[in-house]
Amino acid sequence: MAANKNLQYTLRYFDRIGVAEGSKLLLSAANVEWTEEHPEWPLEKPNQPFGRMPVLIEKHSNDRDFVICESGNIERYLARAYGFIPSDIRQAALQEQLRDQASDMFAAFISQLVAKSEEDRRENFAKFDGLLDKLVEVQTKQINANGNIGHMFGDILSYADIVTYAFYKIIVVGMVKRQANIVNIVKPKLTPQLIKLITTVEANPLLASYTARGDSLAAIVTKPTSARL
């Protein structure tokens, strides 16, 4: 799909860091005009396709807007539209599987938050903790295979870079109000390679105007461990 920089977008989501983070980063990196919309919830729930958010609205001059939902679907649409994912289906699949692993990780994280008993919480946390160790291992291996230059694939910003950064921002920054010790859980597991990728992505000029908002993930993960969090 050929990118059209003249298109305008509206992204509907809650006013917080959550599963729409990857879409926000992609819209920013694409350097297109976009705005956030925070529908009153659950009042506006019936007005969304499938009753869920995020929702992306691509505005067209003929008044026939293109509307899609589901965070992964929105991300892949934008990544393909603006060249952040390869056209080769095998190379694309290598990047997309990293996103799906991060999605599974987020589901595991939420499951231990909503557990109904302390036993279930401990069991679900152990699952999350083990999955996180494996995810970090796989991500670090890929970064090393790419020469440890701050990118997952190649030498420019990619879909894999963006969704990796988005995952850690959601967990470390977005979820701290729900689990106060999450920084102390995740930060010690991050390898120097992952920290380099996070700082590289956050410093990318295409993303600077967006990543400058709110708390800096790079600042959190590079702060000395002995410092007060």
PDB file of C-alpha atoms in Angstrom, residues 55-186:
ATOM      1  CA  VAL A  55     -10.348   2.494  16.996  1.00  0.00           C
ATOM      2  CA  LEU A  56      -8.563   4.150  14.078  1.00  0.00           C
ATOM      3  CA  ILE A  57     -10.426   6.479  11.730  1.00  0.00           C
ATOM      4  CA  GLU A  58      -8.692   7.329   8.469  1.00  0.00           C
ATOM      5  CA  LYS A  59     -10.388  10.409   7.086  1.00  0.00           C
ATOM      6  CA  HIS A  60     -11.043  10.775   3.359  1.00  0.00           C
ATOM      7  CA  SER A  61     -12.267  13.811   1.455  1.00  0.00           C
ATOM      8  CA  ASN A  62     -15.170  11.850  -0.025  1.00  0.00           C
ATOM      9  CA  ASP A  63     -16.606  11.441   3.504  1.00  0.00           C
ATOM     10  CA  ARG A  64     -16.198   7.679   3.293  1.00  0.00           C
ATOM     11  CA  ASP A  65     -13.909   7.234   6.262  1.00  0.00           C
ATOM     12  CA  PHE A  66     -11.982   4.003   6.721  1.00  0.00           C
ATOM     13  CA  VAL A  67     -12.534   2.652  10.243  1.00  0.00           C
ATOM     14  CA  ILE A  68     -10.725  -0.278  11.858  1.00  0.00           C
ATOM     15  CA  CYS A  69     -10.207  -1.550  15.386  1.00  0.00           C
ATOM     16  CA  GLU A  70      -8.052  -3.957  17.447  1.00  0.00           C
ATOM     17  CA  SER A  71      -4.600  -2.742  18.446  1.00  0.00           C
ATOM     18  CA  GLY A  72      -2.560  -5.296  16.488  1.00  0.00           C
ATOM     19  CA  ASN A  73      -4.657  -4.840  13.360  1.00  0.00           C
ATOM     20  CA  ILE A  74      -4.280  -1.046  13.511  1.00  0.00           C
ATOM     21  CA  GLU A  75      -0.529  -1.339  14.038  1.00  0.00           C
ATOM     22  CA  ARG A  76      -0.021  -3.671  11.093  1.00  0.00           C
ATOM     23  CA  TYR A  77      -2.142  -1.499   8.827  1.00  0.00           C
ATOM     24  CA  LEU A  78      -0.106   1.605   9.686  1.00  0.00           C
ATOM     25  CA  ALA A  79       3.217  -0.247   9.569  1.00  0.00           C
ATOM     26  CA  ARG A  80       2.485  -1.492   6.053  1.00  0.00           C
ATOM     27  CA  ALA A  81       1.015   1.801   4.887  1.00  0.00           C
ATOM     28  CA  TYR A  82       4.063   3.810   5.942  1.00  0.00           C
ATOM     29  CA  GLY A  83       6.888   1.373   5.304  1.00  0.00           C
ATOM     30  CA  PHE A  84       7.827   0.256   8.819  1.00  0.00           C
ATOM     31  CA  ILE A  85       7.413  -3.412   7.973  1.00  0.00           C
ATOM     32  CA  PRO A  86       8.968  -5.255   5.006  1.00  0.00           C
ATOM     33  CA  SER A  87       6.891  -6.117   1.949  1.00  0.00           C
ATOM     34  CA  ASP A  88       8.532  -9.563   1.929  1.00  0.00           C
ATOM     35  CA  ILE A  89       6.099 -11.786   3.828  1.00  0.00           C
ATOM     36  CA  ARG A  90       8.807 -13.836   5.543  1.00  0.00           C
ATOM     37  CA  GLN A  91      10.711 -10.794   6.759  1.00  0.00           C
ATOM     38  CA  ALA A  92       7.422  -9.267   7.890  1.00  0.00           C
ATOM     39  CA  ALA A  93       6.531 -12.436   9.801  1.00  0.00           C
ATOM     40  CA  LEU A  94       9.805 -12.271  11.738  1.00  0.00           C
ATOM     41  CA  GLN A  95       8.811  -8.841  13.028  1.00  0.00           C
ATOM     42  CA  GLU A  96       5.144  -9.614  13.592  1.00  0.00           C
ATOM     43  CA  GLN A  97       5.892 -12.644  15.790  1.00  0.00           C
ATOM     44  CA  LEU A  98       7.758 -10.359  18.197  1.00  0.00           C
ATOM     45  CA  ARG A  99       4.643  -8.239  18.508  1.00  0.00           C
ATOM     46  CA  ASP A 100       2.464 -11.265  19.167  1.00  0.00           C
ATOM     47  CA  GLN A 101       4.823 -12.476  21.895  1.00  0.00           C
ATOM     48  CA  ALA A 102       4.621  -9.077  23.577  1.00  0.00           C
ATOM     49  CA  SER A 103       0.822  -9.258  23.357  1.00  0.00           C
ATOM     50  CA  ASP A 104       0.834 -12.645  25.098  1.00  0.00           C
ATOM     51  CA  MET A 105       3.103 -11.168  27.767  1.00  0.00           C
ATOM     52  CA  PHE A 106       0.702  -8.318  28.411  1.00  0.00           C
ATOM     53  CA  ALA A 107      -2.183 -10.763  28.794  1.00  0.00           C
ATOM     54  CA  ALA A 108      -0.130 -12.743  31.316  1.00  0.00           C
ATOM     55  CA  PHE A 109       0.641  -9.561  33.224  1.00  0.00           C
ATOM     56  CA  ILE A 110      -3.029  -8.586  33.429  1.00  0.00           C
ATOM     57  CA  SER A 111      -4.026 -12.091  34.551  1.00  0.00           C
ATOM     58  CA  GLN A 112      -1.986 -11.801  37.747  1.00  0.00           C
ATOM     59  CA  LEU A 113      -3.480  -8.386  38.470  1.00  0.00           C
ATOM     60  CA  VAL A 114      -7.059  -9.626  38.265  1.00  0.00           C
ATOM     61  CA  ALA A 115      -6.541 -12.974  40.002  1.00  0.00           C
ATOM     62  CA  LYS A 116      -9.312 -13.731  42.507  1.00  0.00           C
ATOM     63  CA  SER A 117      -7.116 -15.390  45.099  1.00  0.00           C
ATOM     64  CA  GLU A 118      -3.584 -14.960  46.381  1.00  0.00           C
ATOM     65  CA  GLU A 119      -2.734 -18.465  45.205  1.00  0.00           C
ATOM     66  CA  ASP A 120      -3.929 -17.672  41.680  1.00  0.00           C
ATOM     67  CA  ARG A 121      -2.052 -14.368  41.752  1.00  0.00           C
ATOM     68  CA  ARG A 122       1.216 -16.087  42.673  1.00  0.00           C
ATOM     69  CA  GLU A 123       0.684 -18.749  40.024  1.00  0.00           C
ATOM     70  CA  ASN A 124      -0.144 -16.167  37.331  1.00  0.00           C
ATOM     71  CA  PHE A 125       2.768 -13.963  38.364  1.00  0.00           C
ATOM     72  CA  ALA A 126       5.168 -16.898  38.077  1.00  0.00           C
ATOM     73  CA  LYS A 127       3.863 -17.505  34.560  1.00  0.00           C
ATOM     74  CA  PHE A 128       4.320 -13.836  33.661  1.00  0.00           C
ATOM     75  CA  ASP A 129       7.806 -13.792  35.171  1.00  0.00           C
ATOM     76  CA  GLY A 130       8.909 -16.860  33.222  1.00  0.00           C
ATOM     77  CA  LEU A 131       7.466 -15.559  29.967  1.00  0.00           C
ATOM     78  CA  LEU A 132       9.206 -12.230  30.489  1.00  0.00           C
ATOM     79  CA  ASP A 133      12.563 -13.983  30.939  1.00  0.00           C
ATOM     80  CA  LYS A 134      12.026 -15.839  27.663  1.00  0.00           C
ATOM     81  CA  LEU A 135      10.881 -12.712  25.825  1.00  0.00           C
ATOM     82  CA  VAL A 136      13.952 -10.775  26.957  1.00  0.00           C
ATOM     83  CA  GLU A 137      16.150 -13.683  25.845  1.00  0.00           C
ATOM     84  CA  VAL A 138      14.588 -13.804  22.371  1.00  0.00           C
ATOM     85  CA  GLN A 139      14.623 -10.034  21.915  1.00  0.00           C
ATOM     86  CA  THR A 140      18.256  -9.790  23.006  1.00  0.00           C
ATOM     87  CA  LYS A 141      19.263 -12.604  20.648  1.00  0.00           C
ATOM     88  CA  GLN A 142      17.639 -10.766  17.734  1.00  0.00           C
ATOM     89  CA  ILE A 143      19.306  -7.467  18.638  1.00  0.00           C
ATOM     90  CA  ASN A 144      22.684  -9.215  18.787  1.00  0.00           C
ATOM     91  CA  ALA A 145      22.047 -10.912  15.443  1.00  0.00           C
ATOM     92  CA  ASN A 146      21.512  -7.430  14.014  1.00  0.00           C
ATOM     93  CA  GLY A 147      24.838  -6.166  15.365  1.00  0.00           C
ATOM     94  CA  ASN A 148      23.580  -4.561  18.593  1.00  0.00           C
ATOM     95  CA  ILE A 149      23.059  -1.171  16.948  1.00  0.00           C
ATOM     96  CA  GLY A 150      19.865  -0.226  18.762  1.00  0.00           C
ATOM     97  CA  HIS A 151      17.519  -1.838  16.229  1.00  0.00           C
ATOM     98  CA  MET A 152      15.925  -5.245  15.844  1.00  0.00           C
ATOM     99  CA  PHE A 153      16.281  -5.375  12.046  1.00  0.00           C
ATOM    100  CA  GLY A 154      18.422  -3.223   9.779  1.00  0.00           C
ATOM    101  CA  ASP A 155      19.641   0.218  10.735  1.00  0.00           C
ATOM    102  CA  ILE A 156      16.445   2.259  10.669  1.00  0.00           C
ATOM    103  CA  LEU A 157      13.284   2.386  12.775  1.00  0.00           C
ATOM    104  CA  SER A 158      11.101  -0.673  12.190  1.00  0.00           C
ATOM    105  CA  TYR A 159       7.798  -2.088  13.350  1.00  0.00           C
ATOM    106  CA  ALA A 160       9.667  -4.499  15.625  1.00  0.00           C
ATOM    107  CA  ASP A 161      11.538  -1.611  17.272  1.00  0.00           C
ATOM    108  CA  ILE A 162       8.344   0.346  17.832  1.00  0.00           C
ATOM    109  CA  VAL A 163       6.299  -2.490  19.322  1.00  0.00           C
ATOM    110  CA  THR A 164       9.181  -3.579  21.568  1.00  0.00           C
ATOM    111  CA  TYR A 165       9.488  -0.053  22.940  1.00  0.00           C
ATOM    112  CA  ALA A 166       5.693   0.206  23.260  1.00  0.00           C
ATOM    113  CA  PHE A 167       5.478  -3.040  25.246  1.00  0.00           C
ATOM    114  CA  TYR A 168       7.957  -1.915  27.882  1.00  0.00           C
ATOM    115  CA  LYS A 169       6.402   1.531  28.088  1.00  0.00           C
ATOM    116  CA  ILE A 170       2.966   0.010  28.679  1.00  0.00           C
ATOM    117  CA  ILE A 171       4.271  -2.288  31.414  1.00  0.00           C
ATOM    118  CA  VAL A 172       6.806  -0.030  33.136  1.00  0.00           C
ATOM    119  CA  VAL A 173       5.097   3.364  32.785  1.00  0.00           C
ATOM    120  CA  GLY A 174       1.470   2.617  32.007  1.00  0.00           C
ATOM    121  CA  MET A 175       0.915  -0.079  34.633  1.00  0.00           C
ATOM    122  CA  VAL A 176       2.796   1.409  37.590  1.00  0.00           C
ATOM    123  CA  LYS A 177      -0.440   2.686  39.136  1.00  0.00           C
ATOM    124  CA  ARG A 178      -1.819  -0.843  39.137  1.00  0.00           C
ATOM    125  CA  GLN A 179       1.361  -2.541  40.326  1.00  0.00           C
ATOM    126  CA  ALA A 180       3.654  -0.153  42.162  1.00  0.00           C
ATOM    127  CA  ASN A 181       6.678  -2.468  42.150  1.00  0.00           C
ATOM    128  CA  ILE A 182       6.599  -3.243  38.424  1.00  0.00           C
ATOM    129  CA  VAL A 183       9.741  -1.194  37.703  1.00  0.00           C
ATOM    130  CA  ASN A 184      11.691  -3.230  40.254  1.00  0.00           C
ATOM    131  CA  ILE A 185      10.415  -6.434  38.648  1.00  0.00           C
ATOM    132  CA  VAL A 186      11.112  -5.599  35.010  1.00  0.00           C
TER     133      VAL A 186
END
